Amino acid sequence: MAFTLPPLPYAYDALEPAIDKETMTIHHGKHHQAYVDKLNDAVAADASLADHSIEDLLAGISKLPKAVRNNGGGHWNHSLFWELLAPAGQGGEPSAELAAAIDADLGGMEKFQADFNAAGAAQFGSGWAWLIVQDGKLKVTSTPNQDNPLMDVADEQGAVVLGADVWEHAYYLKYQNRRPDYLKAFWGIVNWNKANELYAAAKG
Ligand code: MN
């Protein structure tokens, strides 16, 4: 079973002005498609990789080819990222459970957002900022390249609740070098309904 590009769950211009239509069109249709295509090439080249879920591949990524790490991570990260965004006003609010955990584990929403943005801004080169559940508690972390907290190579492993792509391809057309401005705008288009679902599953 080949991996496929999931359709974007909203129109390419639906996240404007936070993320512009051209960025979304290229990001989804070119960058994510390329991760899918190269992941399929890498899996097709090694019979032992056939018929594994993407999550299975990521969990044992230290033993797999670099092309699977880069492109499998790219495919999983982007598939989730599209779902973690929603047009402004349509993403709901943090659930009572998630909000309580942000207060208890991360010092409240304001400090959490500042720490998340700092993690994204401080990630050297390309990568991702994450909110994860680790040993039952929320934690803010980041990964380089297309790594993620599901990978056995990640410094901080856990279940993802929220993530932000901080590769330049995610923001450069509109924000140029101003990654912090992009991260600030990110909070206006977070799909909290999806984050709530992921948090409940991680705690379940
Ligand atoms: Mn990306």
PDB file of N, CA, C and O in Angstrom, residues 97-156:
ATOM      1  N   GLU A  97      -9.982  19.927  30.221  1.00  0.00           N
ATOM      2  CA  GLU A  97      -8.902  19.018  30.639  1.00  0.00           C
ATOM      3  C   GLU A  97      -7.549  19.514  30.142  1.00  0.00           C
ATOM      4  O   GLU A  97      -6.572  19.524  30.888  1.00  0.00           O
ATOM      5  N   LEU A  98      -7.495  19.900  28.865  1.00  0.00           N
ATOM      6  CA  LEU A  98      -6.227  20.380  28.307  1.00  0.00           C
ATOM      7  C   LEU A  98      -5.816  21.703  28.951  1.00  0.00           C
ATOM      8  O   LEU A  98      -4.643  21.901  29.298  1.00  0.00           O
ATOM      9  N   ALA A  99      -6.780  22.596  29.137  1.00  0.00           N
ATOM     10  CA  ALA A  99      -6.469  23.890  29.766  1.00  0.00           C
ATOM     11  C   ALA A  99      -5.943  23.697  31.184  1.00  0.00           C
ATOM     12  O   ALA A  99      -4.981  24.362  31.604  1.00  0.00           O
ATOM     13  N   ALA A 100      -6.537  22.754  31.909  1.00  0.00           N
ATOM     14  CA  ALA A 100      -6.089  22.483  33.282  1.00  0.00           C
ATOM     15  C   ALA A 100      -4.666  21.927  33.284  1.00  0.00           C
ATOM     16  O   ALA A 100      -3.848  22.268  34.156  1.00  0.00           O
ATOM     17  N   ALA A 101      -4.372  21.080  32.303  1.00  0.00           N
ATOM     18  CA  ALA A 101      -3.023  20.498  32.225  1.00  0.00           C
ATOM     19  C   ALA A 101      -1.995  21.557  31.814  1.00  0.00           C
ATOM     20  O   ALA A 101      -0.852  21.537  32.293  1.00  0.00           O
ATOM     21  N   ILE A 102      -2.400  22.477  30.951  1.00  0.00           N
ATOM     22  CA  ILE A 102      -1.492  23.568  30.568  1.00  0.00           C
ATOM     23  C   ILE A 102      -1.193  24.430  31.797  1.00  0.00           C
ATOM     24  O   ILE A 102      -0.038  24.837  32.024  1.00  0.00           O
ATOM     25  N   ASP A 103      -2.198  24.680  32.610  1.00  0.00           N
ATOM     26  CA  ASP A 103      -1.976  25.428  33.861  1.00  0.00           C
ATOM     27  C   ASP A 103      -1.040  24.666  34.799  1.00  0.00           C
ATOM     28  O   ASP A 103      -0.083  25.226  35.341  1.00  0.00           O
ATOM     29  N   ALA A 104      -1.334  23.379  34.982  1.00  0.00           N
ATOM     30  CA  ALA A 104      -0.598  22.587  35.987  1.00  0.00           C
ATOM     31  C   ALA A 104       0.824  22.262  35.548  1.00  0.00           C
ATOM     32  O   ALA A 104       1.759  22.312  36.354  1.00  0.00           O
ATOM     33  N   ASP A 105       0.989  21.926  34.263  1.00  0.00           N
ATOM     34  CA  ASP A 105       2.288  21.406  33.799  1.00  0.00           C
ATOM     35  C   ASP A 105       3.168  22.475  33.159  1.00  0.00           C
ATOM     36  O   ASP A 105       4.390  22.332  33.120  1.00  0.00           O
ATOM     37  N   LEU A 106       2.538  23.528  32.618  1.00  0.00           N
ATOM     38  CA  LEU A 106       3.292  24.481  31.799  1.00  0.00           C
ATOM     39  C   LEU A 106       3.176  25.924  32.276  1.00  0.00           C
ATOM     40  O   LEU A 106       3.632  26.843  31.594  1.00  0.00           O
ATOM     41  N   GLY A 107       2.556  26.128  33.436  1.00  0.00           N
ATOM     42  CA  GLY A 107       2.499  27.476  34.000  1.00  0.00           C
ATOM     43  C   GLY A 107       1.480  28.391  33.376  1.00  0.00           C
ATOM     44  O   GLY A 107       1.604  29.625  33.486  1.00  0.00           O
ATOM     45  N   GLY A 108       0.487  27.806  32.693  1.00  0.00           N
ATOM     46  CA  GLY A 108      -0.595  28.621  32.132  1.00  0.00           C
ATOM     47  C   GLY A 108      -0.429  28.859  30.636  1.00  0.00           C
ATOM     48  O   GLY A 108       0.648  28.670  30.060  1.00  0.00           O
ATOM     49  N   MET A 109      -1.523  29.284  30.010  1.00  0.00           N
ATOM     50  CA  MET A 109      -1.566  29.430  28.544  1.00  0.00           C
ATOM     51  C   MET A 109      -0.554  30.450  28.022  1.00  0.00           C
ATOM     52  O   MET A 109       0.100  30.221  27.006  1.00  0.00           O
ATOM     53  N   GLU A 110      -0.420  31.568  28.726  1.00  0.00           N
ATOM     54  CA  GLU A 110       0.486  32.616  28.229  1.00  0.00           C
ATOM     55  C   GLU A 110       1.934  32.135  28.227  1.00  0.00           C
ATOM     56  O   GLU A 110       2.665  32.310  27.248  1.00  0.00           O
ATOM     57  N   LYS A 111       2.317  31.484  29.322  1.00  0.00           N
ATOM     58  CA  LYS A 111       3.694  30.982  29.419  1.00  0.00           C
ATOM     59  C   LYS A 111       3.910  29.836  28.429  1.00  0.00           C
ATOM     60  O   LYS A 111       4.963  29.731  27.802  1.00  0.00           O
ATOM     61  N   PHE A 112       2.907  28.986  28.278  1.00  0.00           N
ATOM     62  CA  PHE A 112       3.012  27.887  27.307  1.00  0.00           C
ATOM     63  C   PHE A 112       3.253  28.424  25.903  1.00  0.00           C
ATOM     64  O   PHE A 112       4.167  27.978  25.199  1.00  0.00           O
ATOM     65  N   GLN A 113       2.446  29.402  25.487  1.00  0.00           N
ATOM     66  CA  GLN A 113       2.600  29.927  24.127  1.00  0.00           C
ATOM     67  C   GLN A 113       3.968  30.600  23.950  1.00  0.00           C
ATOM     68  O   GLN A 113       4.605  30.459  22.903  1.00  0.00           O
ATOM     69  N   ALA A 114       4.410  31.301  24.979  1.00  0.00           N
ATOM     70  CA  ALA A 114       5.725  31.946  24.896  1.00  0.00           C
ATOM     71  C   ALA A 114       6.835  30.898  24.798  1.00  0.00           C
ATOM     72  O   ALA A 114       7.783  31.040  24.015  1.00  0.00           O
ATOM     73  N   ASP A 115       6.714  29.825  25.581  1.00  0.00           N
ATOM     74  CA  ASP A 115       7.734  28.767  25.562  1.00  0.00           C
ATOM     75  C   ASP A 115       7.714  28.002  24.236  1.00  0.00           C
ATOM     76  O   ASP A 115       8.769  27.627  23.703  1.00  0.00           O
ATOM     77  N   PHE A 116       6.515  27.766  23.711  1.00  0.00           N
ATOM     78  CA  PHE A 116       6.374  27.066  22.433  1.00  0.00           C
ATOM     79  C   PHE A 116       6.992  27.914  21.316  1.00  0.00           C
ATOM     80  O   PHE A 116       7.760  27.413  20.480  1.00  0.00           O
ATOM     81  N   ASN A 117       6.668  29.207  21.313  1.00  0.00           N
ATOM     82  CA  ASN A 117       7.225  30.096  20.289  1.00  0.00           C
ATOM     83  C   ASN A 117       8.745  30.204  20.414  1.00  0.00           C
ATOM     84  O   ASN A 117       9.460  30.254  19.407  1.00  0.00           O
ATOM     85  N   ALA A 118       9.232  30.225  21.655  1.00  0.00           N
ATOM     86  CA  ALA A 118      10.679  30.290  21.864  1.00  0.00           C
ATOM     87  C   ALA A 118      11.356  29.014  21.364  1.00  0.00           C
ATOM     88  O   ALA A 118      12.431  29.065  20.757  1.00  0.00           O
ATOM     89  N   ALA A 119      10.708  27.875  21.595  1.00  0.00           N
ATOM     90  CA  ALA A 119      11.269  26.603  21.111  1.00  0.00           C
ATOM     91  C   ALA A 119      11.327  26.601  19.589  1.00  0.00           C
ATOM     92  O   ALA A 119      12.313  26.147  18.990  1.00  0.00           O
ATOM     93  N   GLY A 120      10.283  27.121  18.956  1.00  0.00           N
ATOM     94  CA  GLY A 120      10.266  27.179  17.499  1.00  0.00           C
ATOM     95  C   GLY A 120      11.271  28.174  16.956  1.00  0.00           C
ATOM     96  O   GLY A 120      11.975  27.913  15.978  1.00  0.00           O
ATOM     97  N   ALA A 121      11.358  29.327  17.609  1.00  0.00           N
ATOM     98  CA  ALA A 121      12.281  30.367  17.142  1.00  0.00           C
ATOM     99  C   ALA A 121      13.732  29.942  17.333  1.00  0.00           C
ATOM    100  O   ALA A 121      14.601  30.293  16.544  1.00  0.00           O
ATOM    101  N   ALA A 122      13.988  29.167  18.387  1.00  0.00           N
ATOM    102  CA  ALA A 122      15.365  28.774  18.715  1.00  0.00           C
ATOM    103  C   ALA A 122      15.823  27.536  17.946  1.00  0.00           C
ATOM    104  O   ALA A 122      17.007  27.205  17.975  1.00  0.00           O
ATOM    105  N   GLN A 123      14.891  26.834  17.287  1.00  0.00           N
ATOM    106  CA  GLN A 123      15.278  25.646  16.525  1.00  0.00           C
ATOM    107  C   GLN A 123      16.180  26.091  15.376  1.00  0.00           C
ATOM    108  O   GLN A 123      15.722  26.765  14.463  1.00  0.00           O
ATOM    109  N   PHE A 124      17.452  25.703  15.421  1.00  0.00           N
ATOM    110  CA  PHE A 124      18.398  26.153  14.407  1.00  0.00           C
ATOM    111  C   PHE A 124      18.081  25.482  13.072  1.00  0.00           C
ATOM    112  O   PHE A 124      17.875  24.270  13.012  1.00  0.00           O
ATOM    113  N   GLY A 125      18.033  26.284  12.016  1.00  0.00           N
ATOM    114  CA  GLY A 125      17.728  25.727  10.705  1.00  0.00           C
ATOM    115  C   GLY A 125      16.267  25.320  10.638  1.00  0.00           C
ATOM    116  O   GLY A 125      15.398  26.037  11.101  1.00  0.00           O
ATOM    117  N   SER A 126      16.005  24.137  10.073  1.00  0.00           N
ATOM    118  CA  SER A 126      14.633  23.687   9.860  1.00  0.00           C
ATOM    119  C   SER A 126      14.197  22.726  10.954  1.00  0.00           C
ATOM    120  O   SER A 126      15.015  21.998  11.511  1.00  0.00           O
ATOM    121  N   GLY A 127      12.909  22.719  11.246  1.00  0.00           N
ATOM    122  CA  GLY A 127      12.415  21.787  12.247  1.00  0.00           C
ATOM    123  C   GLY A 127      10.995  22.088  12.657  1.00  0.00           C
ATOM    124  O   GLY A 127      10.254  22.760  11.932  1.00  0.00           O
ATOM    125  N   TRP A 128      10.647  21.587  13.838  1.00  0.00           N
ATOM    126  CA  TRP A 128       9.280  21.680  14.338  1.00  0.00           C
ATOM    127  C   TRP A 128       9.295  22.002  15.823  1.00  0.00           C
ATOM    128  O   TRP A 128      10.170  21.536  16.554  1.00  0.00           O
ATOM    129  N   ALA A 129       8.293  22.770  16.273  1.00  0.00           N
ATOM    130  CA  ALA A 129       8.011  22.945  17.698  1.00  0.00           C
ATOM    131  C   ALA A 129       6.833  22.037  18.042  1.00  0.00           C
ATOM    132  O   ALA A 129       5.918  21.871  17.221  1.00  0.00           O
ATOM    133  N   TRP A 130       6.872  21.471  19.246  1.00  0.00           N
ATOM    134  CA  TRP A 130       5.844  20.482  19.621  1.00  0.00           C
ATOM    135  C   TRP A 130       5.331  20.703  21.035  1.00  0.00           C
ATOM    136  O   TRP A 130       6.079  21.114  21.918  1.00  0.00           O
ATOM    137  N   LEU A 131       4.079  20.326  21.237  1.00  0.00           N
ATOM    138  CA  LEU A 131       3.519  20.101  22.573  1.00  0.00           C
ATOM    139  C   LEU A 131       3.235  18.608  22.646  1.00  0.00           C
ATOM    140  O   LEU A 131       2.505  18.075  21.787  1.00  0.00           O
ATOM    141  N   ILE A 132       3.823  17.944  23.620  1.00  0.00           N
ATOM    142  CA  ILE A 132       3.663  16.493  23.726  1.00  0.00           C
ATOM    143  C   ILE A 132       3.182  16.108  25.123  1.00  0.00           C
ATOM    144  O   ILE A 132       3.279  16.891  26.076  1.00  0.00           O
ATOM    145  N   VAL A 133       2.674  14.886  25.218  1.00  0.00           N
ATOM    146  CA  VAL A 133       2.430  14.254  26.516  1.00  0.00           C
ATOM    147  C   VAL A 133       3.533  13.220  26.717  1.00  0.00           C
ATOM    148  O   VAL A 133       3.721  12.333  25.879  1.00  0.00           O
ATOM    149  N   GLN A 134       4.260  13.408  27.822  1.00  0.00           N
ATOM    150  CA  GLN A 134       5.366  12.497  28.149  1.00  0.00           C
ATOM    151  C   GLN A 134       5.188  12.071  29.611  1.00  0.00           C
ATOM    152  O   GLN A 134       5.116  12.939  30.487  1.00  0.00           O
ATOM    153  N   ASP A 135       5.103  10.792  29.852  1.00  0.00           N
ATOM    154  CA  ASP A 135       4.873  10.276  31.214  1.00  0.00           C
ATOM    155  C   ASP A 135       3.679  10.972  31.870  1.00  0.00           C
ATOM    156  O   ASP A 135       3.721  11.330  33.050  1.00  0.00           O
ATOM    157  N   GLY A 136       2.628  11.185  31.088  1.00  0.00           N
ATOM    158  CA  GLY A 136       1.384  11.736  31.628  1.00  0.00           C
ATOM    159  C   GLY A 136       1.347  13.246  31.770  1.00  0.00           C
ATOM    160  O   GLY A 136       0.332  13.807  32.175  1.00  0.00           O
ATOM    161  N   LYS A 137       2.462  13.903  31.447  1.00  0.00           N
ATOM    162  CA  LYS A 137       2.511  15.368  31.602  1.00  0.00           C
ATOM    163  C   LYS A 137       2.804  16.062  30.276  1.00  0.00           C
ATOM    164  O   LYS A 137       3.510  15.526  29.424  1.00  0.00           O
ATOM    165  N   LEU A 138       2.300  17.285  30.153  1.00  0.00           N
ATOM    166  CA  LEU A 138       2.586  18.074  28.958  1.00  0.00           C
ATOM    167  C   LEU A 138       4.017  18.589  28.995  1.00  0.00           C
ATOM    168  O   LEU A 138       4.548  18.932  30.064  1.00  0.00           O
ATOM    169  N   LYS A 139       4.612  18.686  27.805  1.00  0.00           N
ATOM    170  CA  LYS A 139       5.969  19.207  27.699  1.00  0.00           C
ATOM    171  C   LYS A 139       6.121  19.897  26.355  1.00  0.00           C
ATOM    172  O   LYS A 139       5.565  19.440  25.349  1.00  0.00           O
ATOM    173  N   VAL A 140       6.858  20.996  26.311  1.00  0.00           N
ATOM    174  CA  VAL A 140       7.179  21.695  25.061  1.00  0.00           C
ATOM    175  C   VAL A 140       8.558  21.239  24.612  1.00  0.00           C
ATOM    176  O   VAL A 140       9.496  21.169  25.418  1.00  0.00           O
ATOM    177  N   THR A 141       8.674  20.919  23.323  1.00  0.00           N
ATOM    178  CA  THR A 141       9.962  20.476  22.804  1.00  0.00           C
ATOM    179  C   THR A 141      10.077  20.887  21.329  1.00  0.00           C
ATOM    180  O   THR A 141       9.164  21.489  20.781  1.00  0.00           O
ATOM    181  N   SER A 142      11.212  20.588  20.728  1.00  0.00           N
ATOM    182  CA  SER A 142      11.374  20.830  19.298  1.00  0.00           C
ATOM    183  C   SER A 142      12.254  19.732  18.726  1.00  0.00           C
ATOM    184  O   SER A 142      12.954  19.038  19.466  1.00  0.00           O
ATOM    185  N   THR A 143      12.165  19.572  17.401  1.00  0.00           N
ATOM    186  CA  THR A 143      13.009  18.590  16.716  1.00  0.00           C
ATOM    187  C   THR A 143      13.603  19.232  15.466  1.00  0.00           C
ATOM    188  O   THR A 143      12.998  20.141  14.889  1.00  0.00           O
ATOM    189  N   PRO A 144      14.773  18.760  15.036  1.00  0.00           N
ATOM    190  CA  PRO A 144      15.349  19.263  13.782  1.00  0.00           C
ATOM    191  C   PRO A 144      14.760  18.550  12.567  1.00  0.00           C
ATOM    192  O   PRO A 144      14.192  17.460  12.685  1.00  0.00           O
ATOM    193  N   ASN A 145      14.901  19.172  11.427  1.00  0.00           N
ATOM    194  CA  ASN A 145      14.552  18.554  10.136  1.00  0.00           C
ATOM    195  C   ASN A 145      13.106  18.061  10.149  1.00  0.00           C
ATOM    196  O   ASN A 145      12.216  18.800  10.531  1.00  0.00           O
ATOM    197  N   GLN A 146      12.867  16.799   9.737  1.00  0.00           N
ATOM    198  CA  GLN A 146      11.505  16.250   9.808  1.00  0.00           C
ATOM    199  C   GLN A 146      11.392  15.201  10.910  1.00  0.00           C
ATOM    200  O   GLN A 146      10.499  14.348  10.876  1.00  0.00           O
ATOM    201  N   ASP A 147      12.277  15.262  11.895  1.00  0.00           N
ATOM    202  CA  ASP A 147      12.135  14.372  13.048  1.00  0.00           C
ATOM    203  C   ASP A 147      10.877  14.747  13.822  1.00  0.00           C
ATOM    204  O   ASP A 147      10.340  15.853  13.669  1.00  0.00           O
ATOM    205  N   ASN A 148      10.421  13.831  14.666  1.00  0.00           N
ATOM    206  CA  ASN A 148       9.260  14.116  15.525  1.00  0.00           C
ATOM    207  C   ASN A 148       9.341  13.272  16.797  1.00  0.00           C
ATOM    208  O   ASN A 148      10.168  12.359  16.888  1.00  0.00           O
ATOM    209  N   PRO A 149       8.485  13.592  17.770  1.00  0.00           N
ATOM    210  CA  PRO A 149       8.578  12.915  19.082  1.00  0.00           C
ATOM    211  C   PRO A 149       8.145  11.449  19.078  1.00  0.00           C
ATOM    212  O   PRO A 149       8.254  10.777  20.102  1.00  0.00           O
ATOM    213  N   LEU A 150       7.656  10.942  17.936  1.00  0.00           N
ATOM    214  CA  LEU A 150       7.346   9.514  17.839  1.00  0.00           C
ATOM    215  C   LEU A 150       8.606   8.693  17.559  1.00  0.00           C
ATOM    216  O   LEU A 150       8.610   7.473  17.730  1.00  0.00           O
ATOM    217  N   MET A 151       9.644   9.368  17.099  1.00  0.00           N
ATOM    218  CA  MET A 151      10.853   8.650  16.656  1.00  0.00           C
ATOM    219  C   MET A 151      11.713   8.227  17.844  1.00  0.00           C
ATOM    220  O   MET A 151      11.881   8.996  18.797  1.00  0.00           O
ATOM    221  N   ASP A 152      12.275   7.042  17.740  1.00  0.00           N
ATOM    222  CA  ASP A 152      13.144   6.552  18.816  1.00  0.00           C
ATOM    223  C   ASP A 152      14.456   7.337  18.899  1.00  0.00           C
ATOM    224  O   ASP A 152      15.190   7.186  19.871  1.00  0.00           O
ATOM    225  N   VAL A 153      14.725   8.177  17.925  1.00  0.00           N
ATOM    226  CA  VAL A 153      15.932   9.012  17.967  1.00  0.00           C
ATOM    227  C   VAL A 153      15.679  10.378  18.617  1.00  0.00           C
ATOM    228  O   VAL A 153      16.621  11.148  18.831  1.00  0.00           O
ATOM    229  N   ALA A 154      14.423  10.706  18.903  1.00  0.00           N
ATOM    230  CA  ALA A 154      14.104  12.039  19.433  1.00  0.00           C
ATOM    231  C   ALA A 154      14.612  12.194  20.864  1.00  0.00           C
ATOM    232  O   ALA A 154      14.488  11.274  21.670  1.00  0.00           O
ATOM    233  N   ASP A 155      15.154  13.369  21.173  1.00  0.00           N
ATOM    234  CA  ASP A 155      15.612  13.647  22.544  1.00  0.00           C
ATOM    235  C   ASP A 155      14.450  13.548  23.520  1.00  0.00           C
ATOM    236  O   ASP A 155      14.595  13.059  24.635  1.00  0.00           O
ATOM    237  N   GLU A 156      13.304  14.081  23.112  1.00  0.00           N
ATOM    238  CA  GLU A 156      12.099  14.060  23.951  1.00  0.00           C
ATOM    239  C   GLU A 156      11.019  13.304  23.185  1.00  0.00           C
ATOM    240  O   GLU A 156      10.547  13.770  22.156  1.00  0.00           O
TER     241      GLU A 156
END
